[in-house]
Amino acid sequence: MAHYEVTIPTALSPQEAFDRLAAVERFVEWDPGVTSAEQVEGDGPGVGSAYVLKVKSFVGSDLALTYKTTAFDAPNRFVIVADEKSLRSDDVITVVPDGDGCRVTYAADLEMKGAFAIMNPLLGLVFNRIGDKAAAGMRPFLDA
C-alpha cells in the first residue's frame, strides 16, 4: 500500500476550507491528476454521496473511479473511498483550527488489487509524485 500525506496552512477559516474541499466535484480545480468529477449520488457533500472521478492512469488513459463518502464531520474531517476491482483508494481530509486560519491535512492510501497487486512495492515512488502535484494545486486553491 502506498501512503501520501501533506499538511497545508491556509488563512481560510476551518469551515471555509472544509466546504471548499468537501465539494469533491471541485477536485478538478486543484488536483491535476483528476480530469473530471461528477456527483452521481446524494445532494451535495455528506455520507452516502458518491462521485465519479476520471483520473490519469499509469498507462496514459483516464480511469473512472467511483468514490463514496464514508465519513463526514463538518468542518473537521471527511473520507472518500474508491473500492474498485483493480484498486482501493482512501482519501482523508482533516481541518484543524490554527490561529485565524487552519491547517488542512490531506492523506491518501492507494493499494492495487488482483493481478495489479504486483505493482504495490513500487507504487509509493509514483504515488508521491502524484500527491506532490495535488498538494501544489491545493495550496493556491485554499488561498484563492
Short mmCIF file of N, CA and C in Angstrom, two decimals:
data_model
loop_
_atom_site.label_atom_id
_atom_site.label_comp_id
_atom_site.label_asym_id
_atom_site.label_seq_id
_atom_site.Cartn_x
_atom_site.Cartn_y
_atom_site.Cartn_z
N MET A 1 0.84 -1.17 0.00
CA MET A 1 0.00 0.00 0.00
C MET A 1 0.89 1.23 0.00
N ALA A 2 0.53 2.20 -0.82
CA ALA A 2 1.25 3.47 -0.87
C ALA A 2 0.50 4.49 -0.01
N HIS A 3 1.25 5.32 0.69
CA HIS A 3 0.65 6.35 1.55
C HIS A 3 1.26 7.70 1.20
N TYR A 4 0.41 8.72 1.17
CA TYR A 4 0.87 10.09 0.95
C TYR A 4 0.18 10.97 1.97
N GLU A 5 0.91 11.93 2.53
CA GLU A 5 0.31 12.86 3.48
C GLU A 5 1.01 14.20 3.42
N VAL A 6 0.22 15.26 3.47
CA VAL A 6 0.76 16.61 3.47
C VAL A 6 -0.17 17.50 4.31
N THR A 7 0.42 18.47 5.00
CA THR A 7 -0.36 19.45 5.75
C THR A 7 -0.09 20.82 5.16
N ILE A 8 -1.18 21.54 4.88
CA ILE A 8 -1.09 22.85 4.23
C ILE A 8 -1.77 23.90 5.11
N PRO A 9 -1.04 24.94 5.50
CA PRO A 9 -1.67 26.02 6.25
C PRO A 9 -2.44 26.95 5.30
N THR A 10 -3.53 27.52 5.79
CA THR A 10 -4.29 28.47 4.99
C THR A 10 -4.91 29.52 5.90
N ALA A 11 -5.14 30.70 5.36
CA ALA A 11 -5.79 31.77 6.10
C ALA A 11 -7.30 31.59 6.13
N LEU A 12 -7.83 30.65 5.37
CA LEU A 12 -9.27 30.39 5.39
C LEU A 12 -9.70 29.90 6.76
N SER A 13 -10.94 30.19 7.14
CA SER A 13 -11.48 29.61 8.37
C SER A 13 -11.62 28.10 8.16
N PRO A 14 -11.67 27.34 9.25
CA PRO A 14 -11.87 25.89 9.09
C PRO A 14 -13.12 25.56 8.26
N GLN A 15 -14.21 26.26 8.48
CA GLN A 15 -15.44 25.99 7.73
C GLN A 15 -15.26 26.27 6.24
N GLU A 16 -14.61 27.41 5.92
CA GLU A 16 -14.40 27.75 4.51
C GLU A 16 -13.51 26.71 3.82
N ALA A 17 -12.43 26.33 4.47
CA ALA A 17 -11.52 25.34 3.88
C ALA A 17 -12.23 24.00 3.72
N PHE A 18 -12.97 23.59 4.74
CA PHE A 18 -13.69 22.32 4.68
C PHE A 18 -14.71 22.34 3.54
N ASP A 19 -15.50 23.41 3.47
CA ASP A 19 -16.52 23.49 2.42
C ASP A 19 -15.92 23.43 1.03
N ARG A 20 -14.81 24.09 0.84
CA ARG A 20 -14.15 24.12 -0.46
C ARG A 20 -13.68 22.72 -0.87
N LEU A 21 -13.10 22.00 0.08
CA LEU A 21 -12.54 20.69 -0.24
C LEU A 21 -13.60 19.59 -0.23
N ALA A 22 -14.64 19.73 0.58
CA ALA A 22 -15.70 18.72 0.64
C ALA A 22 -16.54 18.69 -0.63
N ALA A 23 -16.46 19.72 -1.44
CA ALA A 23 -17.13 19.73 -2.74
C ALA A 23 -16.25 18.93 -3.70
N VAL A 24 -16.38 17.61 -3.65
CA VAL A 24 -15.49 16.71 -4.37
C VAL A 24 -15.48 17.00 -5.88
N GLU A 25 -16.60 17.47 -6.42
CA GLU A 25 -16.63 17.79 -7.84
C GLU A 25 -15.65 18.92 -8.20
N ARG A 26 -15.13 19.62 -7.21
CA ARG A 26 -14.15 20.69 -7.44
C ARG A 26 -12.71 20.18 -7.40
N PHE A 27 -12.51 18.89 -7.18
CA PHE A 27 -11.15 18.34 -7.18
C PHE A 27 -10.42 18.67 -8.48
N VAL A 28 -11.14 18.78 -9.58
CA VAL A 28 -10.51 19.10 -10.86
C VAL A 28 -9.83 20.47 -10.83
N GLU A 29 -10.24 21.33 -9.90
CA GLU A 29 -9.66 22.66 -9.81
C GLU A 29 -8.30 22.67 -9.13
N TRP A 30 -7.98 21.64 -8.36
CA TRP A 30 -6.70 21.65 -7.66
C TRP A 30 -5.85 20.40 -7.88
N ASP A 31 -6.45 19.29 -8.29
CA ASP A 31 -5.67 18.06 -8.47
C ASP A 31 -5.48 17.81 -9.97
N PRO A 32 -4.26 18.01 -10.49
CA PRO A 32 -4.05 17.83 -11.92
C PRO A 32 -4.20 16.38 -12.39
N GLY A 33 -4.26 15.44 -11.46
CA GLY A 33 -4.48 14.04 -11.82
C GLY A 33 -5.95 13.72 -12.08
N VAL A 34 -6.85 14.64 -11.70
CA VAL A 34 -8.29 14.44 -11.89
C VAL A 34 -8.71 15.22 -13.12
N THR A 35 -9.23 14.53 -14.12
CA THR A 35 -9.63 15.20 -15.37
C THR A 35 -11.11 15.56 -15.40
N SER A 36 -11.94 14.90 -14.60
CA SER A 36 -13.35 15.28 -14.46
C SER A 36 -13.89 14.68 -13.17
N ALA A 37 -14.92 15.32 -12.64
CA ALA A 37 -15.56 14.84 -11.41
C ALA A 37 -17.04 15.19 -11.46
N GLU A 38 -17.87 14.21 -11.15
CA GLU A 38 -19.32 14.41 -11.22
C GLU A 38 -19.97 13.70 -10.04
N GLN A 39 -20.86 14.40 -9.36
CA GLN A 39 -21.60 13.75 -8.29
C GLN A 39 -22.69 12.88 -8.91
N VAL A 40 -22.76 11.63 -8.47
CA VAL A 40 -23.72 10.68 -9.05
C VAL A 40 -24.72 10.16 -8.02
N GLU A 41 -24.49 10.41 -6.74
CA GLU A 41 -25.43 10.04 -5.69
C GLU A 41 -25.40 11.12 -4.63
N GLY A 42 -26.56 11.39 -4.04
CA GLY A 42 -26.66 12.37 -2.98
C GLY A 42 -26.90 13.77 -3.54
N ASP A 43 -27.13 14.68 -2.62
CA ASP A 43 -27.38 16.08 -2.97
C ASP A 43 -26.39 16.93 -2.19
N GLY A 44 -25.23 17.16 -2.75
CA GLY A 44 -24.17 17.87 -2.05
C GLY A 44 -23.32 16.91 -1.26
N PRO A 45 -22.33 17.44 -0.53
CA PRO A 45 -21.44 16.57 0.21
C PRO A 45 -22.12 15.95 1.43
N GLY A 46 -21.61 14.82 1.88
CA GLY A 46 -22.11 14.14 3.07
C GLY A 46 -22.02 12.64 2.91
N VAL A 47 -22.20 11.94 4.01
CA VAL A 47 -22.15 10.48 3.98
C VAL A 47 -23.22 9.98 3.01
N GLY A 48 -22.83 9.04 2.18
CA GLY A 48 -23.75 8.49 1.18
C GLY A 48 -23.62 9.14 -0.18
N SER A 49 -22.96 10.27 -0.25
CA SER A 49 -22.76 10.88 -1.57
C SER A 49 -21.70 10.09 -2.32
N ALA A 50 -21.81 10.10 -3.65
CA ALA A 50 -20.85 9.36 -4.48
C ALA A 50 -20.49 10.22 -5.68
N TYR A 51 -19.26 10.04 -6.14
CA TYR A 51 -18.71 10.84 -7.24
C TYR A 51 -17.95 9.92 -8.18
N VAL A 52 -18.07 10.19 -9.47
CA VAL A 52 -17.22 9.52 -10.44
C VAL A 52 -16.12 10.49 -10.81
N LEU A 53 -14.89 10.11 -10.49
CA LEU A 53 -13.72 10.91 -10.84
C LEU A 53 -12.97 10.19 -11.95
N LYS A 54 -12.67 10.91 -12.99
CA LYS A 54 -11.79 10.35 -14.02
C LYS A 54 -10.40 10.84 -13.68
N VAL A 55 -9.49 9.88 -13.54
CA VAL A 55 -8.12 10.20 -13.15
C VAL A 55 -7.16 9.67 -14.19
N LYS A 56 -6.05 10.36 -14.30
CA LYS A 56 -4.99 9.91 -15.21
C LYS A 56 -4.40 8.63 -14.64
N SER A 57 -4.29 7.62 -15.48
CA SER A 57 -3.76 6.35 -15.01
C SER A 57 -2.28 6.24 -15.37
N PHE A 58 -1.65 5.19 -14.87
CA PHE A 58 -0.24 4.96 -15.13
C PHE A 58 0.04 4.62 -16.58
N VAL A 59 -0.99 4.15 -17.28
CA VAL A 59 -0.78 3.71 -18.67
C VAL A 59 -1.25 4.74 -19.69
N GLY A 60 -1.67 5.92 -19.21
CA GLY A 60 -1.97 7.00 -20.13
C GLY A 60 -3.43 7.32 -20.33
N SER A 61 -4.32 6.34 -20.30
CA SER A 61 -5.74 6.62 -20.49
C SER A 61 -6.39 6.93 -19.15
N ASP A 62 -7.49 7.69 -19.18
CA ASP A 62 -8.19 8.02 -17.95
C ASP A 62 -8.88 6.79 -17.38
N LEU A 63 -8.96 6.75 -16.07
CA LEU A 63 -9.59 5.67 -15.35
C LEU A 63 -10.74 6.27 -14.55
N ALA A 64 -11.96 5.74 -14.70
CA ALA A 64 -13.12 6.23 -13.97
C ALA A 64 -13.23 5.48 -12.65
N LEU A 65 -13.20 6.23 -11.54
CA LEU A 65 -13.30 5.65 -10.21
C LEU A 65 -14.52 6.22 -9.50
N THR A 66 -15.28 5.37 -8.85
CA THR A 66 -16.43 5.83 -8.07
C THR A 66 -16.01 5.95 -6.61
N TYR A 67 -16.01 7.18 -6.11
CA TYR A 67 -15.68 7.46 -4.72
C TYR A 67 -16.95 7.68 -3.93
N LYS A 68 -17.03 7.04 -2.76
CA LYS A 68 -18.17 7.23 -1.87
C LYS A 68 -17.69 7.90 -0.59
N THR A 69 -18.49 8.83 -0.09
CA THR A 69 -18.17 9.49 1.17
C THR A 69 -18.56 8.55 2.30
N THR A 70 -17.56 8.14 3.09
CA THR A 70 -17.81 7.18 4.16
C THR A 70 -17.81 7.82 5.55
N ALA A 71 -17.26 9.03 5.66
CA ALA A 71 -17.27 9.77 6.92
C ALA A 71 -17.36 11.25 6.59
N PHE A 72 -18.12 11.99 7.39
CA PHE A 72 -18.31 13.41 7.12
C PHE A 72 -18.63 14.10 8.44
N ASP A 73 -17.65 14.83 8.98
CA ASP A 73 -17.79 15.54 10.24
C ASP A 73 -17.38 16.99 10.01
N ALA A 74 -18.31 17.79 9.46
CA ALA A 74 -18.01 19.19 9.14
C ALA A 74 -17.82 19.98 10.42
N PRO A 75 -16.87 20.87 10.47
CA PRO A 75 -15.84 21.22 9.49
C PRO A 75 -14.50 20.56 9.78
N ASN A 76 -14.53 19.35 10.32
CA ASN A 76 -13.29 18.73 10.81
C ASN A 76 -12.65 17.71 9.87
N ARG A 77 -13.47 16.81 9.28
CA ARG A 77 -12.87 15.68 8.57
C ARG A 77 -13.90 15.04 7.66
N PHE A 78 -13.42 14.59 6.50
CA PHE A 78 -14.25 13.72 5.66
C PHE A 78 -13.36 12.71 4.96
N VAL A 79 -13.99 11.59 4.59
CA VAL A 79 -13.28 10.47 3.97
C VAL A 79 -14.05 10.06 2.73
N ILE A 80 -13.31 9.91 1.61
CA ILE A 80 -13.91 9.34 0.40
C ILE A 80 -13.10 8.10 0.03
N VAL A 81 -13.81 7.08 -0.42
CA VAL A 81 -13.17 5.79 -0.72
C VAL A 81 -13.63 5.30 -2.08
N ALA A 82 -12.67 4.90 -2.89
CA ALA A 82 -12.95 4.18 -4.14
C ALA A 82 -12.48 2.75 -3.93
N ASP A 83 -13.39 1.80 -4.05
CA ASP A 83 -13.03 0.39 -3.88
C ASP A 83 -13.45 -0.34 -5.16
N GLU A 84 -12.51 -0.40 -6.09
CA GLU A 84 -12.76 -0.97 -7.41
C GLU A 84 -12.13 -2.36 -7.50
N LYS A 85 -12.36 -3.03 -8.59
CA LYS A 85 -11.81 -4.37 -8.80
C LYS A 85 -10.28 -4.36 -8.78
N SER A 86 -9.68 -3.33 -9.37
CA SER A 86 -8.23 -3.30 -9.52
C SER A 86 -7.50 -2.48 -8.46
N LEU A 87 -8.24 -1.65 -7.68
CA LEU A 87 -7.56 -0.82 -6.69
C LEU A 87 -8.51 -0.34 -5.62
N ARG A 88 -7.90 0.10 -4.51
CA ARG A 88 -8.64 0.78 -3.44
C ARG A 88 -7.89 2.06 -3.13
N SER A 89 -8.64 3.14 -3.05
CA SER A 89 -8.07 4.45 -2.74
C SER A 89 -8.88 5.07 -1.60
N ASP A 90 -8.20 5.45 -0.53
CA ASP A 90 -8.84 6.12 0.61
C ASP A 90 -8.23 7.51 0.71
N ASP A 91 -9.06 8.54 0.66
CA ASP A 91 -8.60 9.92 0.80
C ASP A 91 -9.26 10.51 2.04
N VAL A 92 -8.44 11.08 2.92
CA VAL A 92 -8.92 11.66 4.17
C VAL A 92 -8.47 13.11 4.21
N ILE A 93 -9.41 14.01 4.41
CA ILE A 93 -9.07 15.43 4.57
C ILE A 93 -9.50 15.85 5.96
N THR A 94 -8.53 16.39 6.71
CA THR A 94 -8.75 16.83 8.07
C THR A 94 -8.42 18.31 8.17
N VAL A 95 -9.28 19.06 8.86
CA VAL A 95 -9.09 20.51 9.02
C VAL A 95 -9.00 20.81 10.51
N VAL A 96 -7.92 21.51 10.90
CA VAL A 96 -7.69 21.84 12.30
C VAL A 96 -7.50 23.36 12.41
N PRO A 97 -8.25 24.02 13.32
CA PRO A 97 -8.04 25.46 13.50
C PRO A 97 -6.60 25.77 13.87
N ASP A 98 -6.12 26.93 13.39
CA ASP A 98 -4.75 27.36 13.67
C ASP A 98 -4.72 28.88 13.62
N GLY A 99 -4.79 29.52 14.79
CA GLY A 99 -4.83 30.98 14.83
C GLY A 99 -6.08 31.49 14.13
N ASP A 100 -5.89 32.44 13.19
CA ASP A 100 -7.03 32.98 12.44
C ASP A 100 -7.41 32.11 11.26
N GLY A 101 -6.62 31.10 10.95
CA GLY A 101 -6.89 30.23 9.81
C GLY A 101 -6.98 28.79 10.25
N CYS A 102 -6.39 27.92 9.46
CA CYS A 102 -6.42 26.49 9.80
C CYS A 102 -5.30 25.76 9.07
N ARG A 103 -5.13 24.50 9.43
CA ARG A 103 -4.22 23.60 8.74
C ARG A 103 -5.05 22.47 8.15
N VAL A 104 -4.82 22.18 6.88
CA VAL A 104 -5.53 21.12 6.18
C VAL A 104 -4.55 19.98 5.95
N THR A 105 -4.91 18.80 6.41
CA THR A 105 -4.09 17.62 6.15
C THR A 105 -4.82 16.74 5.14
N TYR A 106 -4.11 16.44 4.06
CA TYR A 106 -4.61 15.56 3.01
C TYR A 106 -3.81 14.27 3.10
N ALA A 107 -4.48 13.16 3.38
CA ALA A 107 -3.82 11.86 3.46
C ALA A 107 -4.51 10.91 2.48
N ALA A 108 -3.72 10.15 1.76
CA ALA A 108 -4.28 9.21 0.79
C ALA A 108 -3.51 7.90 0.85
N ASP A 109 -4.27 6.82 0.75
CA ASP A 109 -3.71 5.48 0.66
C ASP A 109 -4.18 4.86 -0.64
N LEU A 110 -3.28 4.19 -1.33
CA LEU A 110 -3.61 3.53 -2.59
C LEU A 110 -3.04 2.13 -2.57
N GLU A 111 -3.90 1.17 -2.90
CA GLU A 111 -3.48 -0.22 -2.96
C GLU A 111 -4.04 -0.86 -4.21
N MET A 112 -3.16 -1.45 -4.99
CA MET A 112 -3.58 -2.17 -6.18
C MET A 112 -4.07 -3.56 -5.75
N LYS A 113 -5.02 -4.11 -6.50
CA LYS A 113 -5.61 -5.40 -6.15
C LYS A 113 -5.54 -6.34 -7.35
N GLY A 114 -5.76 -7.62 -7.09
CA GLY A 114 -5.79 -8.61 -8.16
C GLY A 114 -4.43 -8.72 -8.83
N ALA A 115 -4.48 -8.85 -10.15
CA ALA A 115 -3.24 -9.00 -10.93
C ALA A 115 -2.34 -7.79 -10.81
N PHE A 116 -2.91 -6.62 -10.47
CA PHE A 116 -2.13 -5.39 -10.36
C PHE A 116 -1.40 -5.27 -9.03
N ALA A 117 -1.69 -6.15 -8.07
CA ALA A 117 -1.08 -6.07 -6.76
C ALA A 117 0.45 -6.20 -6.82
N ILE A 118 0.94 -6.79 -7.86
CA ILE A 118 2.39 -6.92 -8.03
C ILE A 118 3.08 -5.56 -8.08
N MET A 119 2.33 -4.51 -8.41
CA MET A 119 2.89 -3.15 -8.51
C MET A 119 3.00 -2.46 -7.15
N ASN A 120 2.38 -3.00 -6.11
CA ASN A 120 2.33 -2.32 -4.81
C ASN A 120 3.70 -1.93 -4.25
N PRO A 121 4.73 -2.77 -4.33
CA PRO A 121 6.02 -2.37 -3.77
C PRO A 121 6.62 -1.10 -4.41
N LEU A 122 6.33 -0.86 -5.67
CA LEU A 122 6.88 0.31 -6.37
C LEU A 122 5.91 1.48 -6.41
N LEU A 123 4.69 1.25 -5.99
CA LEU A 123 3.64 2.26 -6.12
C LEU A 123 3.96 3.54 -5.36
N GLY A 124 4.63 3.41 -4.22
CA GLY A 124 4.95 4.58 -3.41
C GLY A 124 5.75 5.63 -4.15
N LEU A 125 6.67 5.20 -5.00
CA LEU A 125 7.50 6.15 -5.75
C LEU A 125 6.66 7.02 -6.68
N VAL A 126 5.76 6.40 -7.39
CA VAL A 126 4.90 7.14 -8.32
C VAL A 126 3.85 7.93 -7.55
N PHE A 127 3.31 7.33 -6.50
CA PHE A 127 2.23 7.96 -5.73
C PHE A 127 2.70 9.24 -5.06
N ASN A 128 3.94 9.29 -4.61
CA ASN A 128 4.47 10.51 -4.00
C ASN A 128 4.51 11.66 -5.00
N ARG A 129 4.89 11.38 -6.24
CA ARG A 129 4.90 12.44 -7.26
C ARG A 129 3.49 12.91 -7.56
N ILE A 130 2.54 11.99 -7.64
CA ILE A 130 1.14 12.36 -7.89
C ILE A 130 0.62 13.21 -6.72
N GLY A 131 0.93 12.79 -5.50
CA GLY A 131 0.50 13.53 -4.31
C GLY A 131 1.11 14.91 -4.25
N ASP A 132 2.39 15.04 -4.60
CA ASP A 132 3.04 16.35 -4.59
C ASP A 132 2.38 17.31 -5.59
N LYS A 133 1.98 16.79 -6.74
CA LYS A 133 1.30 17.64 -7.73
C LYS A 133 -0.06 18.08 -7.21
N ALA A 134 -0.79 17.19 -6.55
CA ALA A 134 -2.09 17.54 -5.97
C ALA A 134 -1.90 18.60 -4.88
N ALA A 135 -0.90 18.40 -4.02
CA ALA A 135 -0.64 19.37 -2.95
C ALA A 135 -0.26 20.73 -3.51
N ALA A 136 0.52 20.75 -4.58
CA ALA A 136 0.90 22.01 -5.22
C ALA A 136 -0.34 22.74 -5.74
N GLY A 137 -1.33 22.00 -6.22
CA GLY A 137 -2.57 22.62 -6.69
C GLY A 137 -3.49 23.01 -5.55
N MET A 138 -3.42 22.28 -4.44
CA MET A 138 -4.29 22.58 -3.31
C MET A 138 -3.91 23.90 -2.63
N ARG A 139 -2.62 24.22 -2.61
CA ARG A 139 -2.19 25.45 -1.93
C ARG A 139 -2.88 26.70 -2.50
N PRO A 140 -2.81 26.97 -3.80
CA PRO A 140 -3.50 28.16 -4.31
C PRO A 140 -5.03 28.03 -4.24
N PHE A 141 -5.56 26.82 -4.33
CA PHE A 141 -7.00 26.61 -4.21
C PHE A 141 -7.50 27.04 -2.84
N LEU A 142 -6.69 26.81 -1.82
CA LEU A 142 -7.07 27.20 -0.46
C LEU A 142 -6.76 28.67 -0.17
N ASP A 143 -6.00 29.30 -1.00
CA ASP A 143 -5.68 30.72 -0.79
C ASP A 143 -6.43 31.64 -1.72
N ALA A 144 -7.22 31.08 -2.65
CA ALA A 144 -7.94 31.91 -3.63
C ALA A 144 -9.05 32.69 -2.97
#
